[in-house]
XYZ file of C-alpha atoms in Angstrom:
625
model
C -11.477 11.100 0.041
C -12.597 14.517 -1.166
C -13.736 14.605 -4.783
C -12.608 17.852 -6.353
C -13.984 19.000 -9.701
C -11.578 19.670 -12.514
C -10.106 23.190 -12.478
C -10.344 23.336 -16.291
C -14.146 23.201 -16.319
C -14.914 26.893 -15.483
C -12.099 27.974 -17.739
C -13.633 26.070 -20.666
C -17.079 27.561 -19.959
C -15.706 31.101 -20.145
C -13.961 30.239 -23.400
C -17.227 28.944 -24.913
C -19.090 32.113 -23.864
C -16.452 34.337 -25.400
C -16.572 32.452 -28.700
C -20.389 32.575 -28.784
C -20.437 36.322 -28.087
C -17.896 36.891 -30.833
C -20.033 34.989 -33.340
C -23.214 36.905 -32.395
C -21.453 40.230 -32.549
C -19.881 39.431 -35.870
C -23.249 38.388 -37.251
C -24.950 41.600 -36.143
C -22.172 43.874 -37.320
C -21.458 42.237 -40.679
C -24.779 40.794 -41.815
C -28.063 42.643 -42.022
C -30.707 40.020 -42.730
C -33.215 42.576 -44.024
C -30.895 44.012 -46.656
C -29.231 40.915 -48.003
C -31.391 40.880 -51.215
C -32.285 44.601 -51.296
C -31.016 47.003 -53.995
C -30.341 50.641 -53.195
C -31.862 53.172 -55.652
C -31.931 56.952 -55.947
C -34.916 59.157 -55.034
C -35.475 59.964 -58.725
C -35.775 56.264 -59.551
C -38.181 55.879 -56.622
C -40.373 58.751 -57.940
C -40.424 57.310 -61.477
C -41.423 53.863 -60.201
C -44.200 55.455 -58.077
C -45.559 57.311 -61.123
C -45.403 54.130 -63.209
C -47.326 52.027 -60.630
C -44.529 49.473 -60.285
C -44.525 49.619 -56.462
C -46.701 47.165 -54.532
C -45.675 48.164 -50.993
C -43.770 51.000 -49.312
C -42.468 50.690 -45.738
C -40.988 53.740 -44.015
C -38.565 53.063 -41.128
C -37.048 56.313 -39.851
C -35.152 57.723 -42.861
C -35.088 54.444 -44.755
C -37.734 53.728 -47.384
C -38.109 50.024 -48.217
C -39.788 49.212 -51.510
C -41.371 46.015 -52.776
C -42.112 45.967 -56.512
C -44.897 44.173 -58.308
C -42.444 41.622 -59.692
C -41.235 40.804 -56.161
C -37.945 42.706 -56.279
C -36.919 44.578 -53.159
C -35.273 47.999 -53.104
C -34.546 50.734 -50.653
C -33.627 54.417 -50.606
C -33.050 57.083 -47.991
C -34.830 60.364 -47.401
C -33.878 63.435 -45.449
C -34.503 63.625 -41.716
C -37.669 65.549 -40.852
C -39.180 65.226 -44.321
C -42.298 63.084 -44.715
C -42.708 60.753 -47.662
C -45.851 62.547 -48.781
C -44.034 65.892 -48.959
C -41.164 64.270 -50.845
C -43.477 62.762 -53.479
C -45.518 65.986 -53.791
C -42.413 68.107 -54.324
C -41.211 65.582 -56.940
C -44.361 66.139 -59.013
C -46.334 63.020 -58.089
C -50.062 63.742 -58.205
C -52.300 63.312 -55.171
C -54.285 60.604 -56.954
C -51.187 58.471 -57.358
C -49.993 59.211 -53.810
C -53.376 58.203 -52.354
C -53.189 54.868 -54.185
C -49.669 54.006 -52.943
C -49.651 51.318 -50.104
C -47.516 53.232 -47.601
C -46.799 51.720 -44.143
C -45.021 53.485 -41.300
C -42.803 51.161 -39.153
C -41.824 52.001 -35.550
C -38.179 50.885 -35.335
C -37.300 52.747 -32.170
C -37.231 49.651 -29.909
C -35.453 47.366 -32.341
C -32.903 50.026 -33.155
C -32.396 50.656 -29.454
C -31.655 47.019 -28.623
C -29.565 46.627 -31.733
C -27.455 49.629 -30.792
C -27.156 48.413 -27.199
C -26.109 44.959 -28.328
C -23.548 46.273 -30.780
C -22.057 48.680 -28.257
C -22.128 46.400 -25.177
C -20.829 43.149 -26.693
C -17.328 44.486 -27.490
C -17.106 45.822 -23.934
C -18.211 42.457 -22.535
C -15.649 40.702 -24.716
C -12.878 42.927 -23.373
C -13.980 42.301 -19.779
C -14.198 38.524 -20.396
C -10.730 38.529 -21.972
C -9.138 40.285 -19.002
C -11.066 38.041 -16.595
C -9.779 34.974 -18.412
C -6.198 36.252 -18.236
C -6.512 37.050 -14.520
C -7.909 33.593 -13.764
C -5.032 31.981 -15.674
C -2.505 34.071 -13.769
C -4.203 33.242 -10.473
C -4.219 29.536 -11.322
C -0.498 29.661 -12.156
C 0.126 31.526 -8.922
C -1.806 28.880 -6.983
C 0.292 26.156 -8.570
C 3.452 28.028 -7.623
C 2.175 28.518 -4.070
C 1.233 24.815 -3.804
C 4.759 23.777 -4.816
C 5.687 23.417 -1.177
C 2.518 21.578 -0.192
C 2.698 17.991 0.965
C 1.872 15.238 -1.534
C 0.805 12.783 1.152
C -2.253 10.706 0.271
C -4.943 10.168 2.872
C -5.844 6.515 3.319
C -9.279 5.534 1.972
C -10.878 3.004 4.328
C -13.464 1.930 1.776
C -10.890 0.904 -0.839
C -8.249 -0.540 1.497
C -8.938 -4.106 2.598
C -5.580 -5.192 4.082
C -5.676 -6.234 7.741
C -3.330 -8.032 10.120
C -4.941 -11.321 9.052
C -3.393 -10.795 5.615
C 0.098 -10.548 7.116
C 1.730 -13.893 7.878
C 5.152 -14.829 9.154
C 5.914 -11.608 11.033
C 4.373 -12.231 14.435
C 6.823 -10.080 16.420
C 6.477 -7.129 14.052
C 2.694 -7.473 14.092
C 2.680 -7.511 17.863
C 4.544 -4.205 17.990
C 2.171 -2.582 15.501
C -0.986 -4.038 17.074
C 0.094 -2.294 20.250
C 0.356 1.012 18.378
C -3.119 0.607 16.898
C -4.545 -0.325 20.304
C -2.884 2.759 21.812
C -4.656 4.976 19.290
C -8.000 3.247 19.830
C -7.847 3.143 23.654
C -5.395 5.836 24.792
C -6.881 6.117 28.292
C -5.931 2.526 29.124
C -2.256 3.339 28.610
C -2.320 6.854 30.047
C -3.742 5.453 33.264
C -0.454 3.573 33.644
C 1.582 6.684 32.846
C 2.554 5.445 29.374
C 3.217 7.927 26.588
C 2.392 7.361 22.973
C 5.484 6.396 20.911
C 6.730 9.067 18.526
C 7.822 6.770 15.728
C 8.274 3.173 14.582
C 11.060 2.227 12.175
C 10.414 -0.893 10.087
C 13.769 -2.415 9.148
C 14.181 -5.364 6.842
C 15.430 -6.656 3.512
C 13.490 -5.812 0.340
C 10.324 -7.864 -0.023
C 9.934 -8.847 3.629
C 6.578 -7.049 3.995
C 7.313 -3.621 5.498
C 4.824 -1.765 3.292
C 2.324 -4.587 3.732
C 2.505 -4.148 7.497
C 1.917 -0.410 7.089
C -1.154 -1.112 4.930
C -2.395 -3.492 7.615
C -2.007 -0.758 10.222
C -4.014 1.547 7.972
C -6.709 -1.096 7.610
C -6.913 -1.735 11.358
C -6.644 1.796 12.737
C -9.746 3.979 13.087
C -7.656 7.123 12.637
C -6.507 9.116 9.591
C -3.533 7.510 7.844
C -1.216 9.601 5.646
C 0.984 7.753 3.169
C 4.006 9.319 1.423
C 7.326 8.203 -0.037
C 10.614 9.698 1.084
C 11.472 10.715 -2.472
C 8.331 12.891 -2.691
C 9.892 15.381 -0.276
C 12.916 16.026 -2.474
C 12.935 18.623 -5.253
C 15.689 20.465 -7.100
C 14.905 23.698 -5.214
C 16.320 24.053 -1.713
C 13.664 24.425 0.972
C 10.797 22.741 -0.868
C 11.225 19.428 0.974
C 11.261 21.151 4.367
C 8.120 23.070 3.388
C 6.383 19.840 2.451
C 7.369 18.279 5.762
C 5.892 21.253 7.644
C 2.693 21.057 5.614
C 2.412 17.288 6.181
C 2.760 17.562 9.952
C 0.372 20.543 10.020
C -2.287 18.409 8.333
C -1.488 15.492 10.643
C -1.798 17.624 13.805
C -5.087 18.976 12.501
C -6.366 15.379 12.159
C -4.718 14.020 15.349
C -4.651 11.329 16.521
C -3.340 9.963 13.238
C -0.520 7.978 11.600
C 2.041 9.094 9.015
C 3.763 6.401 6.954
C 6.995 7.375 5.161
C 8.159 4.650 2.799
C 11.853 4.451 1.839
C 12.852 7.098 4.374
C 16.526 6.607 3.495
C 15.857 8.868 0.466
C 15.932 11.847 2.862
C 17.289 10.323 6.076
C 20.872 9.572 5.032
C 23.744 10.442 7.321
C 24.339 14.216 7.331
C 27.765 15.460 6.373
C 28.328 12.514 4.034
C 28.200 14.606 0.853
C 30.601 17.112 -0.644
C 28.062 19.968 -0.681
C 28.073 20.880 3.019
C 25.043 20.929 5.287
C 22.714 23.256 3.408
C 21.534 21.112 0.527
C 17.920 20.212 -0.053
C 18.024 16.692 1.406
C 19.654 17.703 4.677
C 17.234 20.592 5.206
C 14.365 18.144 4.710
C 15.885 15.760 7.273
C 16.389 18.613 9.739
C 12.727 19.549 9.431
C 11.623 15.939 10.033
C 13.795 15.785 13.157
C 12.327 19.049 14.440
C 8.726 18.024 13.775
C 9.126 14.652 15.493
C 10.762 15.914 18.658
C 10.805 19.695 18.825
C 9.512 22.150 21.405
C 5.897 21.280 20.656
C 4.682 18.340 22.757
C 1.446 16.469 23.308
C 0.641 15.825 19.616
C -0.840 12.376 19.031
C 0.906 11.822 15.699
C 2.762 8.537 15.171
C 5.290 8.274 12.343
C 5.917 4.843 10.811
C 8.877 4.627 8.431
C 10.340 1.791 6.373
C 13.871 1.239 5.125
C 16.153 -1.584 4.055
C 19.317 0.428 4.767
C 19.346 1.326 8.482
C 23.159 1.550 8.419
C 23.120 4.743 6.346
C 20.464 6.593 8.373
C 21.401 9.594 10.457
C 21.905 8.701 14.160
C 19.629 11.564 15.248
C 16.763 9.922 13.387
C 17.080 6.661 15.310
C 17.459 7.999 18.832
C 14.673 7.628 21.436
C 12.175 10.451 21.148
C 12.221 10.253 17.367
C 11.847 6.640 16.324
C 11.312 5.004 19.698
C 10.887 1.526 18.291
C 12.864 -0.356 15.702
C 10.897 -3.306 14.353
C 13.025 -5.772 12.399
C 11.132 -7.634 9.680
C 13.312 -10.671 8.997
C 13.424 -13.103 6.114
C 10.731 -15.669 7.057
C 11.715 -19.015 8.532
C 10.227 -22.407 7.605
C 6.976 -22.004 9.519
C 6.560 -18.388 8.421
C 7.094 -19.315 4.752
C 4.416 -21.986 5.003
C 1.963 -19.447 6.472
C 2.823 -16.875 3.781
C 2.249 -19.422 1.025
C -1.160 -20.250 2.495
C -2.108 -16.554 2.560
C -1.123 -15.982 -1.073
C -2.858 -19.207 -2.169
C -6.290 -18.108 -0.883
C -7.566 -16.859 -4.231
C -5.826 -19.508 -6.340
C -7.202 -22.959 -7.279
C -4.479 -25.118 -5.740
C -4.418 -28.886 -6.208
C -4.609 -31.148 -3.159
C -1.152 -32.583 -3.881
C 0.532 -29.211 -3.273
C 2.339 -29.520 0.054
C 3.133 -26.004 1.296
C 5.448 -27.396 3.964
C 7.528 -29.125 1.315
C 7.533 -25.975 -0.820
C 8.623 -23.951 2.224
C 11.545 -26.338 2.791
C 12.682 -25.810 -0.791
C 12.519 -22.029 -0.641
C 15.008 -21.210 2.116
C 16.002 -17.571 1.908
C 12.860 -16.495 0.063
C 11.188 -13.272 1.204
C 7.440 -12.741 1.343
C 7.517 -10.990 -2.031
C 9.503 -13.896 -3.511
C 6.901 -16.388 -2.285
C 4.071 -14.299 -3.697
C 5.890 -14.118 -7.021
C 6.489 -17.885 -6.877
C 2.780 -18.711 -6.662
C 1.973 -16.066 -9.257
C 4.431 -17.686 -11.687
C 2.832 -21.071 -10.961
C -0.626 -19.620 -11.723
C 0.658 -18.112 -14.979
C 2.229 -21.418 -15.988
C -0.987 -23.341 -15.225
C -3.086 -20.856 -17.206
C -0.597 -21.021 -20.081
C -1.031 -24.817 -20.200
C -4.857 -24.452 -20.101
C -5.147 -26.119 -16.690
C -7.940 -25.479 -14.213
C -5.874 -25.987 -11.062
C -2.273 -25.341 -9.981
C -0.457 -28.599 -9.289
C 2.838 -29.291 -7.521
C 4.519 -29.624 -10.926
C 3.836 -25.960 -11.764
C 5.000 -24.901 -8.300
C 8.272 -26.846 -8.660
C 8.900 -25.380 -12.096
C 8.225 -21.923 -10.738
C 10.806 -22.412 -7.979
C 13.420 -23.285 -10.579
C 12.405 -20.321 -12.739
C 12.602 -17.855 -9.854
C 15.941 -19.196 -8.565
C 17.735 -20.098 -11.774
C 15.869 -18.288 -14.522
C 13.853 -19.750 -17.429
C 15.258 -22.613 -19.451
C 16.779 -21.646 -22.812
C 15.926 -24.808 -24.719
C 16.250 -22.987 -28.032
C 19.963 -22.371 -27.434
C 21.888 -24.768 -29.644
C 25.149 -26.186 -28.268
C 27.727 -28.087 -30.252
C 28.541 -31.662 -29.082
C 31.925 -30.453 -27.774
C 30.358 -27.608 -25.743
C 27.669 -29.958 -24.464
C 30.282 -32.435 -23.268
C 32.365 -29.679 -21.659
C 29.295 -28.329 -19.850
C 28.287 -31.800 -18.661
C 31.691 -32.595 -17.129
C 31.872 -29.103 -15.621
C 28.511 -29.426 -13.877
C 29.135 -32.999 -12.766
C 32.414 -31.765 -11.228
C 30.370 -29.443 -9.005
C 27.796 -32.139 -8.251
C 30.389 -34.809 -7.378
C 32.194 -32.591 -4.866
C 28.891 -31.356 -3.421
C 27.642 -34.925 -2.962
C 30.829 -36.287 -1.356
C 31.686 -33.466 1.048
C 29.590 -33.309 4.252
C 29.738 -29.508 4.582
C 27.994 -28.866 1.245
C 24.229 -28.656 0.845
C 22.538 -31.712 -0.736
C 22.432 -31.742 -4.542
C 18.903 -31.154 -5.802
C 19.379 -31.097 -9.565
C 22.056 -31.045 -12.273
C 21.252 -29.681 -15.714
C 23.120 -28.738 -18.882
C 20.188 -26.700 -20.203
C 21.156 -23.061 -20.297
C 19.451 -20.833 -17.731
C 19.937 -17.096 -17.518
C 23.639 -16.304 -18.007
C 24.787 -19.827 -17.116
C 25.433 -22.568 -19.641
C 24.428 -25.232 -17.087
C 23.278 -25.443 -13.493
C 24.142 -27.476 -10.400
C 21.473 -26.733 -7.851
C 22.108 -27.563 -4.193
C 19.447 -26.943 -1.555
C 19.855 -26.927 2.257
C 17.685 -29.311 4.207
C 17.156 -26.966 7.153
C 17.622 -23.379 8.259
C 21.149 -22.194 9.003
C 21.805 -19.233 11.226
C 25.564 -19.805 11.425
C 28.113 -21.218 9.002
C 31.238 -23.064 10.185
C 34.682 -22.685 8.694
C 34.564 -26.296 7.492
C 31.353 -25.536 5.586
C 33.052 -22.656 3.806
C 36.045 -24.847 2.915
C 33.785 -27.542 1.446
C 31.827 -24.890 -0.481
C 35.084 -23.567 -1.936
C 36.023 -27.056 -3.107
C 32.587 -27.430 -4.736
C 32.943 -24.044 -6.468
C 36.261 -25.156 -7.950
C 34.878 -28.572 -8.953
C 33.995 -27.447 -12.474
C 37.402 -25.825 -12.995
C 39.220 -28.977 -11.835
C 36.976 -31.267 -13.933
C 37.758 -29.332 -17.124
C 41.458 -29.449 -16.307
C 41.502 -33.223 -15.649
C 39.233 -34.432 -18.484
C 40.156 -31.903 -21.214
C 43.711 -30.920 -20.274
C 42.810 -27.220 -20.236
C 40.218 -24.868 -18.835
C 37.662 -22.639 -20.589
C 35.945 -19.349 -19.758
C 33.079 -21.269 -18.141
C 34.471 -21.311 -14.566
C 35.011 -17.508 -14.489
C 31.992 -16.808 -12.272
C 32.944 -19.769 -10.026
C 36.432 -18.347 -9.540
C 35.041 -14.904 -8.716
C 32.671 -16.297 -6.085
C 35.391 -18.512 -4.605
C 37.876 -15.633 -4.353
C 35.264 -13.362 -2.755
C 34.305 -16.043 -0.217
C 37.949 -16.751 0.651
C 38.617 -13.042 1.167
C 35.559 -12.714 3.407
C 36.666 -15.705 5.495
C 39.924 -13.933 6.279
C 39.002 -10.229 6.394
C 35.461 -10.392 7.869
C 35.152 -13.650 9.808
C 38.678 -14.068 11.221
C 38.993 -17.625 9.871
C 42.767 -17.596 9.432
C 45.999 -17.683 11.423
C 46.066 -13.878 11.330
C 43.757 -13.974 14.319
C 40.341 -12.641 15.250
C 40.827 -9.378 13.350
C 38.549 -7.658 10.838
C 40.501 -6.032 8.019
C 38.862 -3.098 6.304
C 35.446 -1.532 6.842
C 32.621 -4.023 7.133
C 30.268 -1.447 5.604
C 30.464 -1.704 1.826
C 28.578 1.560 1.278
C 30.805 4.286 -0.152
C 30.219 7.951 0.646
C 32.376 10.333 -1.356
C 32.602 12.938 1.363
C 33.284 10.561 4.239
C 35.596 8.221 2.350
C 37.443 10.876 0.376
C 41.066 10.342 1.325
C 40.141 7.337 3.475
C 43.119 5.229 4.524
C 42.707 1.475 5.021
C 43.046 0.338 8.602
C 45.742 -2.262 7.947
C 49.318 -2.104 6.728
C 50.800 -3.229 3.435
C 52.424 -6.116 5.291
C 48.968 -7.280 6.457
C 47.614 -6.848 2.928
C 50.401 -9.092 1.639
C 49.590 -11.712 4.270
C 45.886 -11.531 3.382
C 46.683 -12.183 -0.278
C 48.918 -15.072 0.741
C 46.227 -16.675 2.931
C 43.623 -16.249 0.188
C 45.932 -18.076 -2.198
C 46.585 -20.858 0.318
C 42.874 -21.232 1.095
C 41.992 -21.573 -2.598
C 44.898 -23.966 -3.197
C 43.663 -26.158 -0.340
C 40.167 -26.236 -1.848
C 41.641 -26.933 -5.302
C 43.679 -29.885 -4.035
C 40.664 -31.301 -2.187
C 38.525 -31.112 -5.331
C 41.271 -32.585 -7.505
C 41.765 -35.503 -5.129
C 38.066 -36.400 -5.082
C 37.543 -36.087 -8.848
C 40.682 -38.144 -9.584
C 39.571 -40.830 -7.125
C 36.022 -41.049 -8.568
C 36.911 -40.400 -12.189
C 35.033 -43.474 -13.427
C 31.856 -42.553 -11.523
C 32.040 -38.991 -12.793
C 32.402 -40.156 -16.401
C 29.324 -42.361 -16.011
C 27.248 -39.499 -14.608
C 28.452 -37.043 -17.276
C 27.631 -39.384 -20.164
C 24.128 -39.945 -18.827
C 23.712 -36.174 -18.309
C 24.591 -35.549 -21.962
C 21.750 -37.881 -22.975
C 19.152 -36.861 -20.364
C 20.132 -33.148 -19.951
C 18.694 -33.216 -16.390
C 19.451 -35.475 -13.403
C 17.675 -35.135 -10.053
C 19.411 -35.386 -6.728
C 17.675 -38.672 -5.900
C 18.928 -40.237 -9.139
C 22.525 -39.261 -8.382
C 22.560 -41.612 -5.373
C 22.469 -44.726 -7.586
C 25.875 -43.874 -9.072
C 27.509 -44.102 -5.630
C 26.408 -47.597 -4.659
C 29.245 -49.299 -2.854
C 31.001 -45.985 -2.208
C 31.190 -44.715 1.343
C 29.740 -41.206 1.455
C 29.920 -39.251 4.736
C 26.532 -38.021 5.980
C 25.662 -34.370 5.585
C 26.368 -32.174 8.591
C 23.321 -31.151 10.596
C 22.850 -27.933 12.479
C 23.864 -28.582 16.064
C 21.692 -26.916 18.671
C 23.728 -26.009 21.744
C 21.898 -25.240 24.954
C 23.225 -22.260 26.851
C 25.058 -23.153 30.051
C 23.682 -21.746 33.277
C 25.597 -20.814 36.379
C 24.642 -22.903 39.363
């Protein structure tokens, strides 16, 4: 990248020169080094001293007569122009004998006086010129800053500093394949043009936060032998209308000048939101910026080898014109990694970490279902921090397991003191969840039960799926609802009343029951979606919005939600009442131990028939013969 010198350097040099000139001028105009210790006398005093023989040296410089006395004192006086010193002394009555004995020296001060006069007269003029020059440079610099307000802030990729390649990206094979093709197109365009293929205009990377969209863009920058411009969508937006559009024009002008090249716009939803969604009409700053991007990507000008890569985690709010063919031709979905992808990602992030041999990445991947690439990187980083904190040389499976719990549940609050009554209430509450989760086949296996406070929760019941789930059955939701209400029912049965502890459980259960009916059609109301599936609210679009179902349907929805929760409540109450003795035994042990693993819970159910957990059924697609 180009190394530009600081713009303040010449300005500081001029300032130093001005100060130095001022000091020199002031010294010449105020101080006269030859007359600092000299005393001015009259001509009569000079004549008397000459007659008395008190003068040891006389120096005549123009009209000034400098005297040096025998005792070392220095004096001076002035004579008339055109009158010689000898005439002056003779007219004053000094004899020729005395005049002949006086040590008189004539000094030629023409040159020194000339340069002194020049210096004194020129320096103020130079100071005035320097002052005005300094002011003009400051004004010009301010003008340049104002003119550069609409310039693009895109940063050109530095190949020497950037080390990310496609080898550093794991678990996104399909996305990598799409981008490898783009890089190959830029490196060998003739191979594709021979087949009549045109270079894609844009690639939209779509995925949840932390799935590796920016990482993929960095890998493209590391692999491509072309200029790579990187900018965030928010850097286009300013408070002044038209600035964002100007920056877009400047960015694409630079890109076309360096074509073939790649432009990467991160978080494009900052400027690419649906037009007409706001209350301010279509002439605000953001919409003008979007219009300029649309024009630059697919306007009248053709044949420019500029590829735009953009990333967003909200494709549903982007303007349709941005996603049509000719603008962003390809939409690459970067999904949450599956089991194999998580294992590969863990191996990539463990390269520079001293991992113990007992760390099984496959086992860790099984226990981190739903984790994104950023979550897995953070997981190993937390494990490394924990190992360093404990003064260990390697990262063992113990640190990794603790890090999983910390990332999912939050750090343990062992310093939080609970009274015996609160501890007992928490234990029975959590065991209520664990009992239902262990007995019902649709719930995920119980991994751990704890009454140690974590985050906002007083205790934790942690269930973990054994395998990936792409679809969830209605029976799974019903069992999950019963498990959510397990703590509420346990408090009611064992303490005769409920506390504020189950409040978050009730909120989650109500939300899930409503989604079952309004989003998934899991009710007798039929396969109907009630309400808008998009939760995003736009003031302009939704101002005065009317729900797409009647009050009668709303009443039925409320009724089915109540029935669904009552069914889950009765199921939980039946199981806890039936296994009340077993639950008491588990709760008492939990009060003493504070933590019980999922494997240890099995011993409490010896002799009790427990249905096996449901497995994901793989159905092969039928083919027409």
